[in-house]
């Protein structure tokens, strides 16, 4: 994702926080923690991943669909790829 260079460090930090949250789920399951507590951890990860997805989709949209100077072919291909990704995401 070459186009996210302006916020690459921020995105990497976000991914690392998500990895930490997933590790907390693993520890919770391994420790036979309370079901509700584990479910809250999973819900938090789901929200964090959804937020990351939102940010990356927005970056992709600005860089590959709405950017000035793109050819009609580039814009059409990027829009089709984004539509395919969103169909998969919302299943």
XYZ file of N, CA, C and O in Angstrom:
364
model
N 0.840 -1.183 0.000
C 0.000 0.000 0.000
C 0.881 1.241 0.000
O 0.985 1.943 0.998
N 1.498 1.485 -1.108
C 2.435 2.592 -1.224
C 1.790 3.942 -0.946
O 2.453 4.869 -0.519
N 0.501 4.075 -1.174
C -0.146 5.376 -1.022
C -0.399 5.774 0.427
O -0.818 6.889 0.684
N -0.158 4.904 1.391
C -0.389 5.259 2.794
C 0.885 5.718 3.480
O 0.960 5.741 4.695
N 1.877 6.098 2.718
C 3.159 6.478 3.306
C 3.038 7.635 4.285
O 3.820 7.731 5.214
N 2.062 8.521 4.109
C 1.941 9.658 5.016
C 1.504 9.242 6.413
O 1.839 9.898 7.379
N 0.776 8.159 6.532
C 0.319 7.718 7.853
C 0.715 6.267 8.118
O 0.087 5.598 8.926
N 1.766 5.815 7.456
C 2.186 4.418 7.565
C 2.493 4.029 9.019
O 2.056 2.975 9.488
N 3.214 4.871 9.729
C 3.569 4.547 11.119
C 2.323 4.442 11.993
O 2.232 3.574 12.856
N 1.361 5.326 11.746
C 0.110 5.302 12.506
C -0.657 4.003 12.236
O -1.193 3.378 13.159
N -0.685 3.591 10.994
C -1.390 2.359 10.625
C -0.685 1.146 11.219
O -1.336 0.237 11.752
N 0.634 1.121 11.154
C 1.387 -0.001 11.736
C 1.146 -0.072 13.241
O 0.946 -1.166 13.795
N 1.125 1.068 13.916
C 0.850 1.081 15.356
C -0.545 0.534 15.633
O -0.752 -0.237 16.586
N -1.489 0.880 14.788
C -2.864 0.394 14.947
C -2.931 -1.119 14.769
O -3.602 -1.822 15.537
N -2.220 -1.628 13.772
C -2.182 -3.077 13.529
C -1.539 -3.791 14.724
O -2.014 -4.852 15.154
N -0.508 -3.205 15.282
C 0.150 -3.824 16.445
C -0.775 -3.840 17.662
O -0.758 -4.802 18.434
N -1.571 -2.785 17.834
C -2.545 -2.784 18.940
C -3.579 -3.895 18.733
O -3.971 -4.586 19.680
N -4.005 -4.070 17.498
C -4.958 -5.139 17.193
C -4.326 -6.492 17.491
O -4.982 -7.375 18.074
N -3.066 -6.659 17.115
C -2.368 -7.921 17.410
C -2.326 -8.167 18.916
O -2.512 -9.307 19.381
N -2.119 -7.115 19.692
C -2.135 -7.241 21.150
C -3.506 -7.639 21.668
O -3.626 -8.449 22.600
N -4.548 -7.088 21.051
C -5.910 -7.446 21.453
C -6.200 -8.918 21.123
O -6.838 -9.612 21.921
N -5.732 -9.381 19.980
C -5.932 -10.787 19.603
C -5.167 -11.687 20.573
O -5.686 -12.730 21.000
N -3.972 -11.278 20.965
C -3.205 -12.053 21.952
C -3.950 -12.108 23.288
O -3.926 -13.140 23.975
N -4.632 -11.040 23.644
C -5.420 -11.032 24.886
C -6.572 -12.033 24.796
O -6.900 -12.692 25.796
N -7.173 -12.162 23.630
C -8.230 -13.169 23.443
C -7.646 -14.560 23.651
O -8.237 -15.398 24.345
N -6.491 -14.802 23.062
C -5.846 -16.112 23.214
C -5.564 -16.415 24.687
O -5.844 -17.512 25.175
N -5.038 -15.427 25.405
C -4.761 -15.631 26.831
C -6.042 -15.881 27.608
O -6.089 -16.725 28.512
N -7.098 -15.180 27.241
C -8.380 -15.332 27.916
C -8.938 -16.741 27.726
O -9.412 -17.370 28.676
N -8.875 -17.231 26.498
C -9.369 -18.582 26.211
C -8.501 -19.622 26.924
O -9.022 -20.563 27.544
N -7.186 -19.442 26.864
C -6.275 -20.402 27.502
C -6.470 -20.454 29.015
O -6.321 -21.504 29.633
N -6.850 -19.338 29.596
C -7.028 -19.262 31.055
C -8.444 -19.604 31.487
O -8.770 -19.477 32.671
N -9.285 -20.051 30.539
C -10.682 -20.345 30.863
C -11.360 -19.159 31.551
O -12.097 -19.314 32.525
N -11.117 -17.978 31.026
C -11.704 -16.756 31.584
C -13.210 -16.760 31.386
O -13.763 -17.547 30.612
N -13.851 -15.870 32.079
C -15.287 -15.702 31.983
C -15.694 -15.469 30.525
O -15.056 -14.701 29.798
N -16.768 -16.130 30.092
C -17.237 -16.024 28.706
C -17.529 -14.586 28.312
O -17.157 -14.137 27.223
N -18.205 -13.861 29.179
C -18.567 -12.482 28.849
C -17.321 -11.629 28.644
O -17.264 -10.806 27.725
N -16.314 -11.827 29.485
C -15.081 -11.046 29.337
C -14.401 -11.357 28.008
O -13.919 -10.451 27.315
N -14.380 -12.620 27.635
C -13.775 -13.018 26.359
C -14.564 -12.446 25.186
O -13.980 -11.945 24.216
N -15.875 -12.487 25.275
C -16.705 -11.930 24.212
C -16.486 -10.421 24.063
O -16.476 -9.901 22.937
N -16.287 -9.731 25.174
C -15.997 -8.299 25.107
C -14.669 -8.043 24.400
O -14.544 -7.093 23.618
N -13.689 -8.894 24.654
C -12.399 -8.768 23.963
C -12.574 -8.963 22.457
O -12.012 -8.215 21.657
N -13.357 -9.973 22.084
C -13.595 -10.242 20.663
C -14.329 -9.068 20.016
O -13.989 -8.636 18.902
N -15.307 -8.535 20.708
C -16.048 -7.386 20.177
C -15.124 -6.187 19.986
O -15.241 -5.451 18.996
N -14.204 -5.993 20.906
C -13.256 -4.885 20.783
C -12.358 -5.063 19.567
O -12.082 -4.105 18.835
N -11.919 -6.289 19.333
C -11.082 -6.557 18.156
C -11.876 -6.313 16.882
O -11.379 -5.703 15.929
N -13.101 -6.769 16.878
C -13.934 -6.563 15.692
C -14.078 -5.073 15.392
O -13.968 -4.639 14.244
N -14.315 -4.277 16.411
C -14.425 -2.840 16.222
C -13.120 -2.220 15.753
O -13.112 -1.348 14.872
N -12.011 -2.676 16.314
C -10.704 -2.144 15.918
C -10.382 -2.483 14.465
O -9.885 -1.648 13.715
N -10.683 -3.694 14.058
C -10.438 -4.100 12.677
C -11.363 -3.328 11.730
O -10.936 -2.892 10.651
N -12.600 -3.121 12.128
C -13.526 -2.359 11.297
C -13.029 -0.922 11.125
O -13.094 -0.364 10.022
N -12.516 -0.330 12.177
C -11.969 1.020 12.087
C -10.762 1.088 11.170
O -10.612 2.023 10.382
N -9.899 0.089 11.261
C -8.744 0.003 10.369
C -9.198 -0.147 8.924
O -8.686 0.530 8.024
N -10.176 -0.988 8.705
C -10.713 -1.199 7.357
C -11.267 0.112 6.802
O -10.990 0.461 5.650
N -12.014 0.840 7.612
C -12.573 2.120 7.180
C -11.464 3.069 6.717
O -11.566 3.705 5.676
N -10.419 3.153 7.517
C -9.322 4.061 7.191
C -8.609 3.645 5.905
O -8.319 4.483 5.043
N -8.348 2.359 5.758
C -7.651 1.882 4.566
C -8.506 2.024 3.310
O -7.996 2.364 2.241
N -9.797 1.770 3.432
C -10.697 1.945 2.285
C -10.728 3.408 1.874
O -10.666 3.728 0.680
N -10.791 4.299 2.848
C -10.805 5.723 2.529
C -9.515 6.130 1.815
O -9.547 6.852 0.808
N -8.373 5.670 2.328
C -7.094 5.953 1.674
C -7.089 5.431 0.236
O -6.655 6.114 -0.687
N -7.566 4.202 0.067
C -7.606 3.586 -1.267
C -8.508 4.389 -2.195
O -8.156 4.646 -3.344
N -9.644 4.791 -1.698
C -10.592 5.561 -2.499
C -9.967 6.870 -2.985
O -10.046 7.204 -4.172
N -9.316 7.572 -2.074
C -8.703 8.853 -2.447
C -7.530 8.660 -3.414
O -7.346 9.477 -4.313
N -6.752 7.600 -3.228
C -5.552 7.405 -4.037
C -5.824 6.749 -5.384
O -5.107 7.014 -6.354
N -6.838 5.889 -5.453
C -7.003 5.080 -6.664
C -8.314 5.293 -7.408
O -8.473 4.786 -8.510
N -9.258 5.986 -6.812
C -10.539 6.207 -7.480
C -10.777 7.704 -7.704
O -11.183 8.112 -8.789
N -10.505 8.518 -6.698
C -10.843 9.933 -6.780
C -9.656 10.846 -7.060
O -9.825 12.054 -7.169
N -8.470 10.295 -7.173
C -7.287 11.135 -7.369
C -7.304 11.802 -8.734
O -7.657 11.170 -9.738
N -6.924 13.063 -8.780
C -6.833 13.726 -10.082
C -5.744 13.074 -10.927
O -4.761 12.563 -10.401
N -5.938 13.093 -12.215
C -4.924 12.581 -13.123
C -5.040 11.118 -13.472
O -4.268 10.618 -14.295
N -5.967 10.411 -12.856
C -6.146 8.998 -13.200
C -6.870 8.891 -14.544
O -7.760 9.681 -14.844
N -6.493 7.878 -15.291
C -7.214 7.639 -16.541
C -8.559 7.006 -16.220
O -8.770 6.472 -15.122
N -9.463 7.047 -17.176
C -10.765 6.400 -16.982
C -10.588 4.913 -16.716
O -11.298 4.330 -15.888
N -9.626 4.291 -17.392
C -9.379 2.856 -17.200
C -8.883 2.573 -15.777
O -9.332 1.619 -15.136
N -7.951 3.397 -15.287
C -7.445 3.215 -13.922
C -8.562 3.409 -12.905
O -8.688 2.631 -11.949
N -9.354 4.435 -13.091
C -10.446 4.733 -12.174
C -11.471 3.600 -12.170
O -11.935 3.149 -11.116
N -11.821 3.098 -13.353
C -12.796 2.010 -13.473
C -12.273 0.735 -12.817
O -13.000 0.060 -12.082
N -11.005 0.419 -13.065
C -10.412 -0.791 -12.474
C -10.360 -0.687 -10.949
O -10.680 -1.648 -10.239
N -9.962 0.473 -10.444
C -9.879 0.654 -8.993
C -11.262 0.605 -8.350
O -11.436 0.035 -7.264
N -12.258 1.191 -9.002
C -13.626 1.155 -8.475
C -14.152 -0.275 -8.454
O -14.806 -0.690 -7.483
N -13.861 -1.041 -9.490
C -14.304 -2.440 -9.534
C -13.628 -3.249 -8.432
O -14.274 -4.071 -7.765
N -12.340 -3.019 -8.223
C -11.622 -3.725 -7.160
C -12.187 -3.355 -5.787
O -12.365 -4.212 -4.929
N -12.497 -2.087 -5.583
C -13.073 -1.648 -4.311
C -14.449 -2.260 -4.096
O -14.774 -2.718 -2.990
N -15.261 -2.328 -5.148
C -16.589 -2.944 -5.034
C -16.453 -4.420 -4.665
O -17.190 -4.926 -3.802
N -15.514 -5.110 -5.277
C -15.273 -6.533 -4.976
C -14.860 -6.703 -3.509
O -15.371 -7.576 -2.802
N -13.972 -5.844 -3.053
C -13.516 -5.901 -1.668
C -14.662 -5.641 -0.692
O -14.808 -6.353 0.305
N -15.479 -4.641 -0.989
C -16.598 -4.320 -0.092
C -17.642 -5.438 -0.048
O -18.198 -5.716 1.019
N -17.884 -6.085 -1.185
C -18.813 -7.242 -1.166
C -18.277 -8.327 -0.244
O -19.022 -8.908 0.549
N -16.995 -8.579 -0.320
C -16.376 -9.603 0.538
C -16.415 -9.175 2.013
O -16.697 -9.981 2.892
N -16.155 -7.922 2.258
C -16.123 -7.413 3.622
C -17.483 -7.480 4.306
O -17.587 -7.791 5.484
N -18.551 -7.203 3.557
C -19.884 -7.122 4.153
C -20.645 -8.438 4.132
O -21.825 -8.462 4.465
N -20.023 -9.512 3.793
C -20.690 -10.821 3.841
C -21.035 -11.197 5.240
O -20.483 -10.942 6.206
